[in-house]
Amino acid sequence: MILGAGAATLGAATVAPLVIAPASPMIASGGSHWVRTMKLEDLKEGERKRVAIISDLHDAWTVAKNVTLGAVWLERRGDDVRCLSVTCPHLGCAVSATPDGFNCPCHDSDFGLNGERKGGPSPRDMDSLKTRITDGWIEVDFRRYRVGVPERVEIG
Amino acid sequence: MRLFDWLDDRTGHRTWIRRWRDYPIDGGPAWTRAVGASILACLFLELTSGIALMTAYSPDARNAWGSVHFIQHAMPYGWLVRGMHHAAADALVVLLTLWVLLLVVRGGYRRPREVAFWIALAYLPLVFAFNITGGLLPFDQLGYWARSVELNIAAMGPGGGNLVKLATGTGELGTLALTRFYVLHVFVLPVVVFLLWIIRRSIEKKHAYAGGNARRYFPGQFARDLALATIVIASVMLEVKRTHGAPLGAPADPASDYPARPEWFLMWMFELRHRMPKALEFWGTALIPPMLGFLLALLPWIDRREATDQTGPAFRLRALVVLFGVFGIAGGLEYSGLHRDAMDPEFHKALAKWNVRAQKADQLALSGIPPEGPIAMLEHDPELRGEALFTQHCATCHLLGDLGDPKKFTAPALDGWASEAWIMAMMHDPDADLRFGKTPYKEQMPSMDVAPKDKPDFEPMSKEDMQAAASFLAMQADGANDKDHPGKTIVTERCTTCHLWKGEGDDGGQNLAPEFYGYGSFEWVRAQIANPATKATYREGALAPELKGHMPRFDDDLSPADIDLLARWVKARTKASKPRQ
């Protein structure tokens, strides 16, 4: 009995390093999401433009300044800008623009011009992101959402 | 032999050899029993080549691609070692599938060998795990996007999110994920495979059947083992020679639009997912493979006879039919998936784009990769950066090559711009859609040889004069600006009615037509991009507010270095292309 408990304790103590360090979740980086993209005057009415989201990338112990984190589709509507994340809500590939909307090259999800789900396996519409105009620049509230689920759940 | 006597006395090694040699083979030597040895040979090749790769590989998001590129291109025989590692991994998928199939056919699952059979089954997901973890390590587009999709699939299952966090550290495919996949690939999985092998070997020994029809392992079965393993390893080598090593795609770019595809042996699942109704997508595709595995694991209870029972082949036949049915369906799906991609022009276009980028990255990396990594290396390449800048800032209005939208452009097509042929076309029909036709400058420049409607007494310029002027103007791009030339007087005296030559001209004071001195040269293009209204190219009149849709200035948005780069790129590209018709 005592020997058994002793062996179990020893076992637990020697296995513990494997479990406690790698299995604990790392803290994801958060912070301000507003990212400056392009000038409003350079975006033509009705044109869909894929722009890169350039900001700081935290990866493990490194931080890279001004690197491309992702991309969004912008479309100007008067003084407003509609912004859709390029990340397909199905499994996370990047969607391309088609004449009548968007299409994902991986599993063929189809979306309309407003990002609404039209066909294919995507469980929800494309994720729209908030935009604002500051000093003539379009700024995007860049967020990422879990893919593969019908509801929008933010990551990080 | 006193040394070996001594050694045998201390270790008993002769007994080991004898046991190995005399191991009873039930029913005598057979080719169908030789697959296991080939698997062992491939695993050993994976171990040796893997160790060799580990001497140069770096599991870090910014170094991984570069270290694999180094192995492929700089390390002596690195391509060979990496190719063998890759080809033997493919061979293992085939051999293990075949091995499990043969076990089922031979009744290798029967009492009392159930546990040994389960271990054999467990090797299948293990070999997939090797492939999946190993596929990420080069950190190229192929591996990155395939893993990205697979992790997103995994995250859809119950508890999947935590599993993904555990596998990647953060949930993202970055440096921590690479390190964890690396640890799994080079340590955890090999240890598990080795332990399972030891256990299975002990179980086999325990139940070794030494009936009347058993033969010794050596030499009959050994010869067959050796022969098949030699064929397998030779095929691996031939495959490496044929493909010159494993492929290395463009560096992983999380912000790109790569059309993700799984490894070849998972393509049938990709296709299954494609064909599944949306409501069933996850459970249909995530459950079918483990269900099949589970069914196989239950075989000892479906066929409850003992291993020694030789009665009736009927069950085995039925099992075989079912298995071939399953493989047939998987094969059909596999073919259907590959066929659909092969027929899809969009997929080919996307792949071609990434192949070009992979080649470019390959070539740039030969002269070294900066510490910021291969993506930064590509971004700073003048050719790619020029194209990116043009796409972002110029191709919204202009056309050049395959950049710009031929349906929506509103500025001149720049193919062959400032060449003799382009200038001739411009002098003849400046208001064509491909030139000024869609711009606010439409009807600002007259044709030199077509009479306007309201001027019946128009005197067209002679073909020779037009040719001479075009030829002289085309020379401006290359710096031969002032050379004596038959066209010089035409340009400097007749064209300057509206145009400028070294700042002089425009007799009518229209304040619109551009400078011709150095037309098409780097300096001219640079000035035009930075600010079209400095008199170096056009003047303030060209940017007048009433000319809505005129060319904007870019010196506010782009750094001087970027403008230099873009100008150089535009000049090179326009020069290398022919005017559109």
XYZ file of C-alpha atoms in Angstrom, chain B residues 117-510:
394
model
C -3.215 -6.790 -34.372
C -4.354 -3.604 -32.630
C -0.779 -2.420 -32.471
C -0.494 -3.046 -36.195
C -3.660 -0.982 -36.718
C -2.255 1.801 -34.524
C 0.665 2.163 -36.927
C -1.662 3.599 -39.589
C -2.657 6.759 -37.683
C 0.944 6.953 -36.461
C 2.338 7.055 -39.987
C -0.237 9.728 -40.852
C 0.883 11.670 -37.764
C 4.486 11.422 -38.958
C 3.491 12.789 -42.343
C 1.330 15.554 -40.925
C 3.911 16.789 -38.405
C 6.744 16.407 -40.920
C 4.801 18.225 -43.619
C 4.756 21.455 -41.630
C 8.484 21.469 -40.927
C 9.697 23.005 -44.243
C 7.215 25.820 -43.481
C 6.298 26.262 -47.135
C 2.898 27.172 -48.522
C 1.945 23.555 -49.172
C 2.559 22.354 -45.626
C 1.399 25.528 -43.921
C -2.002 25.672 -45.591
C -2.670 21.928 -45.456
C -1.934 21.983 -41.704
C -3.905 25.163 -41.206
C -7.023 23.546 -42.696
C -6.465 20.265 -40.825
C -6.088 22.047 -37.494
C -9.278 23.991 -38.198
C -11.030 20.686 -38.909
C -9.640 19.243 -35.681
C -10.813 22.305 -33.749
C -14.399 21.621 -34.870
C -14.603 18.400 -32.843
C -15.444 18.243 -29.125
C -12.345 19.263 -27.161
C -10.663 19.925 -30.489
C -9.835 23.505 -29.618
C -7.738 22.374 -26.656
C -6.069 19.685 -28.730
C -5.064 22.301 -31.302
C -3.747 24.561 -28.515
C -1.719 21.658 -27.169
C -0.292 20.819 -30.584
C 0.536 24.400 -31.554
C 1.141 26.159 -28.240
C -0.869 29.222 -29.200
C -3.448 28.034 -31.704
C -1.449 29.702 -34.493
C 1.034 28.080 -36.838
C 4.123 29.963 -35.714
C 7.429 29.221 -34.060
C 5.924 27.390 -31.074
C 3.834 25.192 -33.350
C 6.909 24.369 -35.415
C 8.905 23.436 -32.318
C 6.089 21.256 -31.012
C 5.542 19.538 -34.336
C 9.287 19.017 -34.504
C 9.417 17.420 -31.044
C 6.520 15.155 -31.975
C 8.099 14.264 -35.297
C 11.670 13.547 -34.212
C 11.147 12.290 -30.676
C 7.679 11.482 -29.397
C 6.370 9.599 -32.426
C 9.579 7.574 -32.992
C 9.633 6.567 -29.318
C 5.984 5.494 -29.467
C 6.587 3.511 -32.651
C 9.665 1.867 -31.161
C 7.889 0.913 -27.906
C 4.921 -0.486 -29.826
C 7.286 -2.464 -32.014
C 9.003 -3.975 -28.947
C 5.657 -4.888 -27.396
C 4.339 -6.381 -30.609
C 7.518 -8.378 -31.086
C 7.211 -9.839 -27.552
C 3.578 -10.768 -28.150
C 4.487 -12.430 -31.434
C 7.200 -14.410 -29.709
C 4.843 -15.474 -26.959
C 2.379 -16.877 -29.500
C 4.885 -18.131 -32.022
C 3.237 -21.256 -33.378
C 5.605 -24.150 -33.913
C 3.351 -26.682 -35.577
C 4.420 -29.363 -38.011
C 4.323 -27.050 -41.013
C 6.538 -24.376 -39.442
C 9.954 -23.583 -40.918
C 12.922 -21.674 -39.580
C 13.201 -17.959 -40.329
C 16.660 -18.378 -41.815
C 17.338 -18.632 -44.693
C 14.031 -18.990 -46.595
C 12.059 -16.121 -45.107
C 15.175 -14.024 -44.569
C 15.959 -14.213 -48.286
C 12.442 -13.078 -49.166
C 12.581 -10.271 -46.578
C 15.904 -9.126 -47.944
C 14.781 -9.272 -51.571
C 11.565 -7.295 -51.060
C 13.279 -4.706 -48.837
C 15.968 -4.266 -51.505
C 13.300 -3.712 -54.158
C 11.509 -1.183 -51.918
C 14.642 0.784 -51.055
C 15.758 0.702 -54.706
C 12.333 2.093 -55.723
C 12.737 4.845 -53.140
C 16.121 5.730 -54.653
C 14.752 5.714 -58.199
C 11.911 7.974 -57.121
C 14.398 10.381 -55.558
C 16.471 10.357 -58.720
C 13.365 10.973 -60.840
C 12.063 13.882 -58.738
C 15.466 15.197 -57.666
C 14.408 15.238 -54.040
C 11.331 16.412 -52.222
C 9.481 19.544 -53.372
C 9.896 22.837 -51.526
C 7.112 25.363 -52.104
C 7.157 29.115 -51.647
C 7.798 30.187 -48.016
C 4.703 30.007 -45.792
C 2.776 33.263 -46.012
C -0.160 33.476 -43.588
C -1.582 36.488 -45.445
C -1.687 34.843 -48.857
C -4.411 33.064 -50.807
C -2.974 29.594 -51.363
C -5.394 26.872 -52.516
C -4.779 24.346 -49.719
C -4.709 20.650 -50.582
C -3.889 17.717 -48.283
C -1.185 15.091 -48.791
C -1.895 12.615 -51.584
C -2.972 9.847 -49.216
C -5.588 12.129 -47.621
C -6.966 13.432 -50.901
C -9.844 10.939 -50.755
C -10.926 12.498 -47.449
C -10.717 15.946 -49.012
C -13.030 14.711 -51.752
C -15.346 13.042 -49.239
C -15.634 16.385 -47.461
C -16.365 18.030 -50.771
C -19.212 15.663 -51.557
C -20.710 15.529 -48.087
C -23.950 17.477 -47.512
C -23.237 20.547 -45.419
C -25.060 19.343 -42.308
C -23.035 16.115 -42.232
C -19.731 17.681 -43.168
C -17.886 17.402 -39.900
C -19.274 14.167 -38.498
C -19.403 12.527 -41.892
C -15.761 13.144 -42.626
C -14.306 13.085 -39.121
C -16.078 9.869 -38.129
C -15.751 7.650 -41.179
C -12.003 6.944 -40.945
C -11.969 6.190 -37.184
C -15.142 4.117 -37.601
C -13.409 2.011 -40.237
C -10.446 1.593 -37.897
C -12.766 0.650 -35.052
C -14.477 -1.971 -37.208
C -11.114 -3.455 -38.079
C -10.186 -3.508 -34.383
C -13.348 -5.511 -33.681
C -12.434 -8.178 -36.246
C -11.310 -10.706 -33.557
C -14.930 -10.719 -32.282
C -16.533 -10.808 -35.690
C -14.421 -13.819 -36.669
C -14.039 -15.684 -33.383
C -11.917 -18.590 -34.502
C -8.454 -19.318 -33.190
C -5.343 -18.602 -35.143
C -4.715 -22.288 -35.754
C -8.196 -22.913 -37.087
C -7.835 -23.730 -40.770
C -11.516 -24.211 -41.552
C -13.182 -22.401 -44.380
C -11.789 -19.456 -46.307
C -15.331 -18.039 -46.599
C -14.941 -15.388 -43.917
C -11.611 -14.186 -45.194
C -13.079 -13.919 -48.650
C -15.919 -11.811 -47.331
C -13.517 -9.621 -45.342
C -11.422 -9.232 -48.443
C -14.426 -8.180 -50.523
C -15.414 -5.596 -47.899
C -11.861 -4.268 -47.650
C -11.485 -4.017 -51.395
C -14.851 -2.282 -51.467
C -13.597 0.297 -48.954
C -10.323 0.743 -50.832
C -12.223 0.960 -54.093
C -14.418 3.764 -52.774
C -11.409 5.589 -51.292
C -9.550 5.120 -54.571
C -12.536 6.413 -56.525
C -12.788 9.480 -54.289
C -9.039 10.001 -54.565
C -9.253 9.908 -58.348
C -12.306 12.140 -58.405
C -10.541 14.765 -56.249
C -7.366 14.718 -58.324
C -9.407 14.793 -61.524
C -11.487 17.782 -60.438
C -8.354 19.760 -59.580
C -6.727 18.731 -62.853
C -9.763 20.069 -64.741
C -10.004 23.328 -62.812
C -8.246 26.189 -64.643
C -8.510 28.489 -61.602
C -6.647 25.951 -59.477
C -3.919 25.646 -62.096
C -3.634 29.408 -62.340
C -3.249 29.742 -58.583
C -0.711 26.911 -58.442
C 1.255 28.396 -61.342
C 1.410 31.729 -59.516
C 2.800 30.040 -56.426
C 5.230 27.945 -58.444
C 6.668 31.117 -59.917
C 6.991 32.539 -56.421
C 8.612 29.315 -55.191
C 11.171 29.474 -57.993
C 11.850 33.119 -57.271
C 12.305 32.408 -53.564
C 14.557 29.452 -54.400
C 16.721 31.622 -56.572
C 16.877 34.601 -54.187
C 17.688 32.392 -51.212
C 20.782 31.081 -52.985
C 22.496 34.363 -52.172
C 21.377 34.231 -48.551
C 18.227 34.954 -46.562
C 18.057 38.012 -44.290
C 17.425 37.363 -40.555
C 13.857 38.689 -40.967
C 13.105 35.551 -42.950
C 12.153 34.483 -46.466
C 8.916 36.517 -46.637
C 10.847 39.725 -45.968
C 13.396 38.571 -48.542
C 10.644 38.262 -51.149
C 9.065 41.559 -50.152
C 12.317 43.407 -50.670
C 13.075 41.867 -54.027
C 12.867 44.716 -56.580
C 11.021 42.614 -59.139
C 8.318 41.354 -56.758
C 8.087 44.612 -54.826
C 7.765 46.543 -58.081
C 4.932 44.309 -59.150
C 3.246 44.594 -55.747
C 3.515 48.400 -55.789
C 2.229 48.551 -59.341
C -0.686 46.256 -58.492
C -1.603 48.321 -55.482
C -1.110 51.844 -56.800
C -1.121 51.774 -60.611
C -3.155 48.796 -61.780
C -6.374 50.299 -60.457
C -6.294 52.525 -63.576
C -3.503 51.315 -65.875
C -3.043 48.019 -67.657
C 0.327 46.303 -67.988
C 0.772 42.655 -68.878
C -1.729 40.670 -66.835
C -2.022 43.424 -64.226
C -5.040 45.665 -64.176
C -8.627 44.866 -65.126
C -9.141 44.946 -68.933
C -12.811 45.721 -68.331
C -12.417 48.531 -65.830
C -9.188 50.343 -66.701
C -9.348 54.141 -66.998
C -5.780 54.998 -67.996
C -3.508 54.040 -70.907
C -2.283 50.467 -71.287
C 1.442 50.642 -70.590
C 2.553 47.608 -72.583
C 5.345 48.777 -74.869
C 4.862 52.349 -73.715
C 7.324 54.892 -75.217
C 8.518 52.390 -77.818
C 8.513 53.376 -81.476
C 5.452 51.244 -82.213
C 3.549 52.713 -79.264
C 4.393 56.283 -80.250
C 3.321 55.604 -83.847
C -0.007 54.286 -82.594
C -0.369 57.302 -80.310
C 0.302 59.755 -83.152
C -2.203 57.996 -85.351
C -5.051 57.432 -82.900
C -4.452 59.006 -79.485
C -8.058 58.541 -78.412
C -8.139 54.759 -78.670
C -9.356 53.122 -75.446
C -5.911 51.656 -74.852
C -4.389 55.159 -74.925
C -6.219 58.399 -73.976
C -9.720 57.145 -74.842
C -10.781 56.441 -71.263
C -8.896 59.322 -69.644
C -9.753 62.984 -69.105
C -7.094 63.753 -71.743
C -9.368 62.390 -74.446
C -9.666 64.821 -77.370
C -6.761 66.883 -76.030
C -4.231 65.461 -78.459
C -5.019 65.507 -82.184
C -4.154 62.706 -84.561
C -1.192 63.508 -86.828
C -2.574 61.784 -89.896
C -6.357 61.669 -89.549
C -8.272 64.851 -90.284
C -10.568 66.099 -87.519
C -14.206 66.494 -88.570
C -14.223 70.296 -88.372
C -10.991 70.794 -90.316
C -11.379 69.615 -93.896
C -8.174 71.413 -94.962
C -6.094 69.358 -92.482
C -2.742 68.344 -93.848
C -1.709 64.903 -92.562
C 1.862 64.326 -91.482
C 3.712 62.077 -93.903
C 4.370 58.480 -92.910
C 8.124 59.096 -93.128
C 7.956 62.105 -90.811
C 5.849 60.216 -88.289
C 8.257 57.319 -88.377
C 11.234 59.652 -87.925
C 9.630 61.486 -85.003
C 8.603 58.221 -83.321
C 12.056 56.794 -83.780
C 13.682 59.890 -82.286
C 11.263 59.975 -79.360
C 11.748 56.276 -78.640
C 15.488 56.965 -78.304
C 14.787 59.367 -75.432
C 14.159 56.491 -73.049
C 17.722 55.262 -73.423
C 19.418 58.594 -72.916
C 20.412 59.278 -76.537
C 18.448 62.487 -76.111
C 20.178 65.007 -78.313
C 21.659 62.879 -81.039
C 21.370 64.166 -84.593
C 18.456 62.342 -86.087
C 16.005 63.017 -88.929
C 13.196 63.096 -86.373
C 14.842 65.639 -84.118
C 13.700 68.730 -85.990
C 10.147 67.416 -86.180
C 9.989 66.808 -82.457
C 11.781 69.967 -81.366
C 10.061 72.280 -83.836
C 6.677 70.862 -84.811
C 5.615 68.909 -81.738
C 6.563 71.814 -79.485
C 3.482 73.661 -80.725
C 1.895 71.957 -77.755
C 4.654 69.840 -76.190
C 7.797 70.955 -74.384
C 11.401 70.270 -75.348
C 13.810 71.010 -72.501
C 11.130 73.178 -70.927
C 10.515 75.304 -74.072
C 7.481 75.160 -76.305
C 3.715 75.084 -75.949
C 3.222 78.107 -78.177
C -0.521 78.094 -77.567
C -0.087 78.087 -73.784
C -2.394 75.121 -73.215
